[in-house]
Amino acid sequence: DYPRVSLAETPWDELEYIPMTEMQHPFRVRIDGLDNCTTKNLPRFDDSGVSSIFVRSFVFYGCRRVLHTDRATTATTAKRASRWGEWLNPQESDGQQHVMIADLPRASRVAFLVYQYSDDPRNAVLLGHVVTQLVDEFGHVLSGEHTWHLWPNDDHKERDDTIDWDWLFRSTNRD
């Protein structure tokens, strides 16, 4: 059991870390880019240059998605190295709310999914995914720049409305 640390009662020079329960900051993710998009790495990738690609992210705990954490990049032309450089914030117009980091369960995991489509985003094909812990083994909240290697999606159903999400909830972390 760790001693309870309060930001209001602890001088900054004595503070070694900021407890997750004190982080009243909205959860957000920044996607800079996607490298090595080839049919060798992602078997379903269409490199004809006429399709679009986007990244979707959400937080889940156990086998349930955390409400208001589903985010997606804007679609860009699918190529070997796609770039976004954008923060994935909730869309206020869609009625989504900000989720505070302090409100997320410590054992939460973050999923990143890469999709590609030719004409209609509703027919997007899942190319690959990666899942990572929100809080690492040292108790630190995931932050900073990270590079992850995607698991290729070559044996799952294609569209969100036909996907049984249990496979993702049981998915292993990959660095």
PDB file of C-alpha atoms in Angstrom:
ATOM      1  CA  ASP A   1       0.000   0.000   0.000  1.00  0.00           C
ATOM      2  CA  TYR A   2       1.402   3.370  -1.037  1.00  0.00           C
ATOM      3  CA  PRO A   3       1.077   6.540   1.032  1.00  0.00           C
ATOM      4  CA  ARG A   4      -1.561   8.942  -0.261  1.00  0.00           C
ATOM      5  CA  VAL A   5       0.070  11.995  -1.855  1.00  0.00           C
ATOM      6  CA  SER A   6      -1.850  15.230  -2.261  1.00  0.00           C
ATOM      7  CA  LEU A   7      -0.631  17.898  -4.679  1.00  0.00           C
ATOM      8  CA  ALA A   8      -2.168  20.619  -2.537  1.00  0.00           C
ATOM      9  CA  GLU A   9      -0.240  19.543   0.572  1.00  0.00           C
ATOM     10  CA  THR A  10       3.132  18.582  -0.945  1.00  0.00           C
ATOM     11  CA  PRO A  11       5.789  21.159  -1.901  1.00  0.00           C
ATOM     12  CA  TRP A  12       6.927  20.812  -5.532  1.00  0.00           C
ATOM     13  CA  ASP A  13      10.558  20.168  -4.599  1.00  0.00           C
ATOM     14  CA  GLU A  14       9.499  17.108  -2.539  1.00  0.00           C
ATOM     15  CA  LEU A  15       7.184  15.672  -5.173  1.00  0.00           C
ATOM     16  CA  GLU A  16       8.673  12.632  -6.953  1.00  0.00           C
ATOM     17  CA  TYR A  17       5.624  11.807  -9.047  1.00  0.00           C
ATOM     18  CA  ILE A  18       2.063  12.955  -9.653  1.00  0.00           C
ATOM     19  CA  PRO A  19      -0.463  10.339  -8.535  1.00  0.00           C
ATOM     20  CA  MET A  20      -2.971   9.287 -11.184  1.00  0.00           C
ATOM     21  CA  THR A  21      -5.818  10.149  -8.801  1.00  0.00           C
ATOM     22  CA  GLU A  22      -4.616  13.780  -8.755  1.00  0.00           C
ATOM     23  CA  MET A  23      -4.410  14.154 -12.557  1.00  0.00           C
ATOM     24  CA  GLN A  24      -7.446  16.291 -13.310  1.00  0.00           C
ATOM     25  CA  HIS A  25      -6.428  16.564 -16.934  1.00  0.00           C
ATOM     26  CA  PRO A  26      -8.474  15.327 -19.914  1.00  0.00           C
ATOM     27  CA  PHE A  27      -7.333  12.048 -21.457  1.00  0.00           C
ATOM     28  CA  ARG A  28      -6.103  12.662 -24.976  1.00  0.00           C
ATOM     29  CA  VAL A  29      -3.929  11.022 -27.592  1.00  0.00           C
ATOM     30  CA  ARG A  30      -1.748  12.445 -30.338  1.00  0.00           C
ATOM     31  CA  ILE A  31      -1.124  10.474 -33.514  1.00  0.00           C
ATOM     32  CA  ASP A  32       1.925  11.654 -35.441  1.00  0.00           C
ATOM     33  CA  GLY A  33       2.098   9.058 -38.160  1.00  0.00           C
ATOM     34  CA  LEU A  34       2.190   5.528 -39.421  1.00  0.00           C
ATOM     35  CA  ASP A  35       5.284   4.013 -41.033  1.00  0.00           C
ATOM     36  CA  ASN A  36       6.003   0.866 -43.034  1.00  0.00           C
ATOM     37  CA  CYS A  37       2.503   0.410 -44.443  1.00  0.00           C
ATOM     38  CA  THR A  38       3.160  -2.358 -46.948  1.00  0.00           C
ATOM     39  CA  THR A  39       1.397  -5.555 -47.932  1.00  0.00           C
ATOM     40  CA  LYS A  40       4.263  -7.433 -46.287  1.00  0.00           C
ATOM     41  CA  ASN A  41       3.560  -5.865 -42.855  1.00  0.00           C
ATOM     42  CA  LEU A  42      -0.205  -5.412 -43.227  1.00  0.00           C
ATOM     43  CA  PRO A  43      -1.501  -8.094 -45.654  1.00  0.00           C
ATOM     44  CA  ARG A  44      -4.788  -6.270 -46.328  1.00  0.00           C
ATOM     45  CA  PHE A  45      -3.114  -2.934 -47.183  1.00  0.00           C
ATOM     46  CA  ASP A  46      -4.075  -1.602 -50.610  1.00  0.00           C
ATOM     47  CA  ASP A  47      -1.150   0.413 -51.989  1.00  0.00           C
ATOM     48  CA  SER A  48      -2.893   1.514 -55.185  1.00  0.00           C
ATOM     49  CA  GLY A  49      -3.010   5.122 -53.913  1.00  0.00           C
ATOM     50  CA  VAL A  50      -6.761   5.568 -54.328  1.00  0.00           C
ATOM     51  CA  SER A  51      -7.781   4.704 -50.791  1.00  0.00           C
ATOM     52  CA  SER A  52      -7.808   6.507 -47.453  1.00  0.00           C
ATOM     53  CA  ILE A  53      -6.419   5.450 -44.088  1.00  0.00           C
ATOM     54  CA  PHE A  54      -7.198   6.506 -40.514  1.00  0.00           C
ATOM     55  CA  VAL A  55      -6.351   5.520 -36.933  1.00  0.00           C
ATOM     56  CA  ARG A  56      -8.943   4.900 -34.248  1.00  0.00           C
ATOM     57  CA  SER A  57      -8.233   4.789 -30.527  1.00  0.00           C
ATOM     58  CA  PHE A  58     -10.212   3.953 -27.410  1.00  0.00           C
ATOM     59  CA  VAL A  59      -9.664   2.951 -23.786  1.00  0.00           C
ATOM     60  CA  PHE A  60     -11.053  -0.252 -22.320  1.00  0.00           C
ATOM     61  CA  TYR A  61     -11.069  -1.893 -18.934  1.00  0.00           C
ATOM     62  CA  GLY A  62     -11.498  -5.651 -18.785  1.00  0.00           C
ATOM     63  CA  CYS A  63     -13.957  -6.441 -21.563  1.00  0.00           C
ATOM     64  CA  ARG A  64     -15.724  -3.082 -21.670  1.00  0.00           C
ATOM     65  CA  ARG A  65     -14.944   0.119 -23.485  1.00  0.00           C
ATOM     66  CA  VAL A  66     -14.664   3.221 -21.308  1.00  0.00           C
ATOM     67  CA  LEU A  67     -17.352   5.707 -22.331  1.00  0.00           C
ATOM     68  CA  HIS A  68     -16.314   8.846 -24.228  1.00  0.00           C
ATOM     69  CA  THR A  69     -12.800   7.608 -25.071  1.00  0.00           C
ATOM     70  CA  ASP A  70     -13.414   6.589 -28.705  1.00  0.00           C
ATOM     71  CA  ARG A  71     -11.391   8.848 -31.019  1.00  0.00           C
ATOM     72  CA  ALA A  72     -10.268   8.811 -34.673  1.00  0.00           C
ATOM     73  CA  THR A  73      -7.903  10.755 -36.881  1.00  0.00           C
ATOM     74  CA  THR A  74      -9.073  12.419 -40.043  1.00  0.00           C
ATOM     75  CA  ALA A  75      -8.687  10.239 -43.113  1.00  0.00           C
ATOM     76  CA  THR A  76      -5.612  10.769 -45.270  1.00  0.00           C
ATOM     77  CA  THR A  77      -4.345   9.190 -48.482  1.00  0.00           C
ATOM     78  CA  ALA A  78      -3.072   5.687 -47.821  1.00  0.00           C
ATOM     79  CA  LYS A  79       0.645   5.461 -48.462  1.00  0.00           C
ATOM     80  CA  ARG A  80       3.729   3.811 -47.031  1.00  0.00           C
ATOM     81  CA  ALA A  81       4.223   6.594 -44.451  1.00  0.00           C
ATOM     82  CA  SER A  82       1.018   8.469 -43.588  1.00  0.00           C
ATOM     83  CA  ARG A  83       1.206  11.540 -41.330  1.00  0.00           C
ATOM     84  CA  TRP A  84      -1.387  13.263 -39.162  1.00  0.00           C
ATOM     85  CA  GLY A  85       0.261  15.163 -36.311  1.00  0.00           C
ATOM     86  CA  GLU A  86      -3.069  15.736 -34.604  1.00  0.00           C
ATOM     87  CA  TRP A  87      -4.558  15.409 -31.144  1.00  0.00           C
ATOM     88  CA  LEU A  88      -7.506  13.079 -30.881  1.00  0.00           C
ATOM     89  CA  ASN A  89      -9.910  15.034 -28.722  1.00  0.00           C
ATOM     90  CA  PRO A  90     -13.609  14.357 -28.234  1.00  0.00           C
ATOM     91  CA  GLN A  91     -15.885  16.040 -30.712  1.00  0.00           C
ATOM     92  CA  GLU A  92     -17.976  18.512 -28.727  1.00  0.00           C
ATOM     93  CA  SER A  93     -20.493  18.614 -31.600  1.00  0.00           C
ATOM     94  CA  ASP A  94     -21.005  14.855 -31.219  1.00  0.00           C
ATOM     95  CA  GLY A  95     -21.858  15.277 -27.546  1.00  0.00           C
ATOM     96  CA  GLN A  96     -18.744  13.473 -26.325  1.00  0.00           C
ATOM     97  CA  GLN A  97     -17.322  14.622 -23.033  1.00  0.00           C
ATOM     98  CA  HIS A  98     -13.761  14.810 -21.827  1.00  0.00           C
ATOM     99  CA  VAL A  99     -12.717  11.915 -19.623  1.00  0.00           C
ATOM    100  CA  MET A 100     -10.282  12.883 -16.873  1.00  0.00           C
ATOM    101  CA  ILE A 101      -7.195  10.723 -16.366  1.00  0.00           C
ATOM    102  CA  ALA A 102      -8.005  10.491 -12.637  1.00  0.00           C
ATOM    103  CA  ASP A 103     -11.349   8.862 -13.514  1.00  0.00           C
ATOM    104  CA  LEU A 104      -9.837   6.032 -15.574  1.00  0.00           C
ATOM    105  CA  PRO A 105      -9.250   2.672 -13.883  1.00  0.00           C
ATOM    106  CA  ARG A 106      -5.566   1.975 -13.260  1.00  0.00           C
ATOM    107  CA  ALA A 107      -5.730  -1.319 -15.181  1.00  0.00           C
ATOM    108  CA  SER A 108      -7.122   0.367 -18.315  1.00  0.00           C
ATOM    109  CA  ARG A 109      -5.624  -0.435 -21.694  1.00  0.00           C
ATOM    110  CA  VAL A 110      -5.496   1.684 -24.849  1.00  0.00           C
ATOM    111  CA  ALA A 111      -6.269   0.195 -28.263  1.00  0.00           C
ATOM    112  CA  PHE A 112      -5.087   1.668 -31.557  1.00  0.00           C
ATOM    113  CA  LEU A 113      -6.681   0.333 -34.744  1.00  0.00           C
ATOM    114  CA  VAL A 114      -5.700   1.197 -38.322  1.00  0.00           C
ATOM    115  CA  TYR A 115      -8.419   1.200 -40.994  1.00  0.00           C
ATOM    116  CA  GLN A 116      -8.429   1.681 -44.764  1.00  0.00           C
ATOM    117  CA  TYR A 117     -11.305   2.366 -47.152  1.00  0.00           C
ATOM    118  CA  SER A 118     -11.755   3.170 -50.835  1.00  0.00           C
ATOM    119  CA  ASP A 119     -15.051   5.000 -51.125  1.00  0.00           C
ATOM    120  CA  ASP A 120     -17.171   4.861 -47.969  1.00  0.00           C
ATOM    121  CA  PRO A 121     -15.742   5.046 -44.413  1.00  0.00           C
ATOM    122  CA  ARG A 122     -18.551   2.740 -43.261  1.00  0.00           C
ATOM    123  CA  ASN A 123     -16.883  -0.007 -45.334  1.00  0.00           C
ATOM    124  CA  ALA A 124     -13.459   0.475 -43.769  1.00  0.00           C
ATOM    125  CA  VAL A 125     -11.257  -2.608 -43.484  1.00  0.00           C
ATOM    126  CA  LEU A 126      -9.293  -3.193 -40.287  1.00  0.00           C
ATOM    127  CA  LEU A 127      -5.601  -3.477 -41.266  1.00  0.00           C
ATOM    128  CA  GLY A 128      -3.949  -3.903 -37.889  1.00  0.00           C
ATOM    129  CA  HIS A 129      -4.060  -3.111 -34.193  1.00  0.00           C
ATOM    130  CA  VAL A 130      -1.974  -2.687 -31.077  1.00  0.00           C
ATOM    131  CA  VAL A 131      -2.972  -2.652 -27.418  1.00  0.00           C
ATOM    132  CA  THR A 132      -0.941  -1.162 -24.566  1.00  0.00           C
ATOM    133  CA  GLN A 133      -1.359  -0.546 -20.846  1.00  0.00           C
ATOM    134  CA  LEU A 134      -2.392   2.966 -19.790  1.00  0.00           C
ATOM    135  CA  VAL A 135      -0.319   2.590 -16.601  1.00  0.00           C
ATOM    136  CA  ASP A 136       2.987   0.709 -16.821  1.00  0.00           C
ATOM    137  CA  GLU A 137       4.510  -1.759 -14.351  1.00  0.00           C
ATOM    138  CA  PHE A 138       6.135   1.123 -12.440  1.00  0.00           C
ATOM    139  CA  GLY A 139       2.802   2.876 -11.912  1.00  0.00           C
ATOM    140  CA  HIS A 140       3.506   5.649 -14.447  1.00  0.00           C
ATOM    141  CA  VAL A 141       0.760   6.876 -16.755  1.00  0.00           C
ATOM    142  CA  LEU A 142       1.634   6.422 -20.418  1.00  0.00           C
ATOM    143  CA  SER A 143       2.968   9.700 -21.785  1.00  0.00           C
ATOM    144  CA  GLY A 144       5.492  10.985 -24.271  1.00  0.00           C
ATOM    145  CA  GLU A 145       6.395   9.646 -27.703  1.00  0.00           C
ATOM    146  CA  HIS A 146       6.054   5.923 -28.350  1.00  0.00           C
ATOM    147  CA  THR A 147       6.567   3.615 -31.310  1.00  0.00           C
ATOM    148  CA  TRP A 148       4.393   0.512 -31.488  1.00  0.00           C
ATOM    149  CA  HIS A 149       4.401  -2.407 -33.883  1.00  0.00           C
ATOM    150  CA  LEU A 150       0.972  -3.389 -35.164  1.00  0.00           C
ATOM    151  CA  TRP A 151      -0.447  -6.878 -35.153  1.00  0.00           C
ATOM    152  CA  PRO A 152      -1.669  -7.437 -38.717  1.00  0.00           C
ATOM    153  CA  ASN A 153      -5.362  -8.186 -39.060  1.00  0.00           C
ATOM    154  CA  ASP A 154      -5.638 -11.091 -41.432  1.00  0.00           C
ATOM    155  CA  ASP A 155      -8.181 -13.357 -39.788  1.00  0.00           C
ATOM    156  CA  HIS A 156     -10.864 -11.118 -38.240  1.00  0.00           C
ATOM    157  CA  LYS A 157     -14.042  -9.715 -39.668  1.00  0.00           C
ATOM    158  CA  GLU A 158     -13.718  -6.469 -41.563  1.00  0.00           C
ATOM    159  CA  ARG A 159     -16.231  -3.895 -40.341  1.00  0.00           C
ATOM    160  CA  ASP A 160     -16.949  -2.652 -36.811  1.00  0.00           C
ATOM    161  CA  ASP A 161     -20.569  -3.758 -36.905  1.00  0.00           C
ATOM    162  CA  THR A 162     -19.504  -7.355 -37.627  1.00  0.00           C
ATOM    163  CA  ILE A 163     -16.528  -7.528 -35.253  1.00  0.00           C
ATOM    164  CA  ASP A 164     -16.674  -9.559 -32.060  1.00  0.00           C
ATOM    165  CA  TRP A 165     -14.513  -7.295 -29.878  1.00  0.00           C
ATOM    166  CA  ASP A 166     -13.571 -10.063 -27.416  1.00  0.00           C
ATOM    167  CA  TRP A 167     -10.450 -10.875 -29.448  1.00  0.00           C
ATOM    168  CA  LEU A 168      -9.187  -7.327 -28.910  1.00  0.00           C
ATOM    169  CA  PHE A 169      -9.926  -7.305 -25.185  1.00  0.00           C
ATOM    170  CA  ARG A 170      -7.878 -10.502 -24.832  1.00  0.00           C
ATOM    171  CA  SER A 171      -5.110  -9.241 -27.109  1.00  0.00           C
ATOM    172  CA  THR A 172      -1.571  -9.124 -25.741  1.00  0.00           C
ATOM    173  CA  ASN A 173       0.436  -5.930 -25.478  1.00  0.00           C
ATOM    174  CA  ARG A 174       3.033  -5.401 -28.153  1.00  0.00           C
ATOM    175  CA  ASP A 175       5.946  -2.971 -28.030  1.00  0.00           C
TER     176      ASP A 175
END
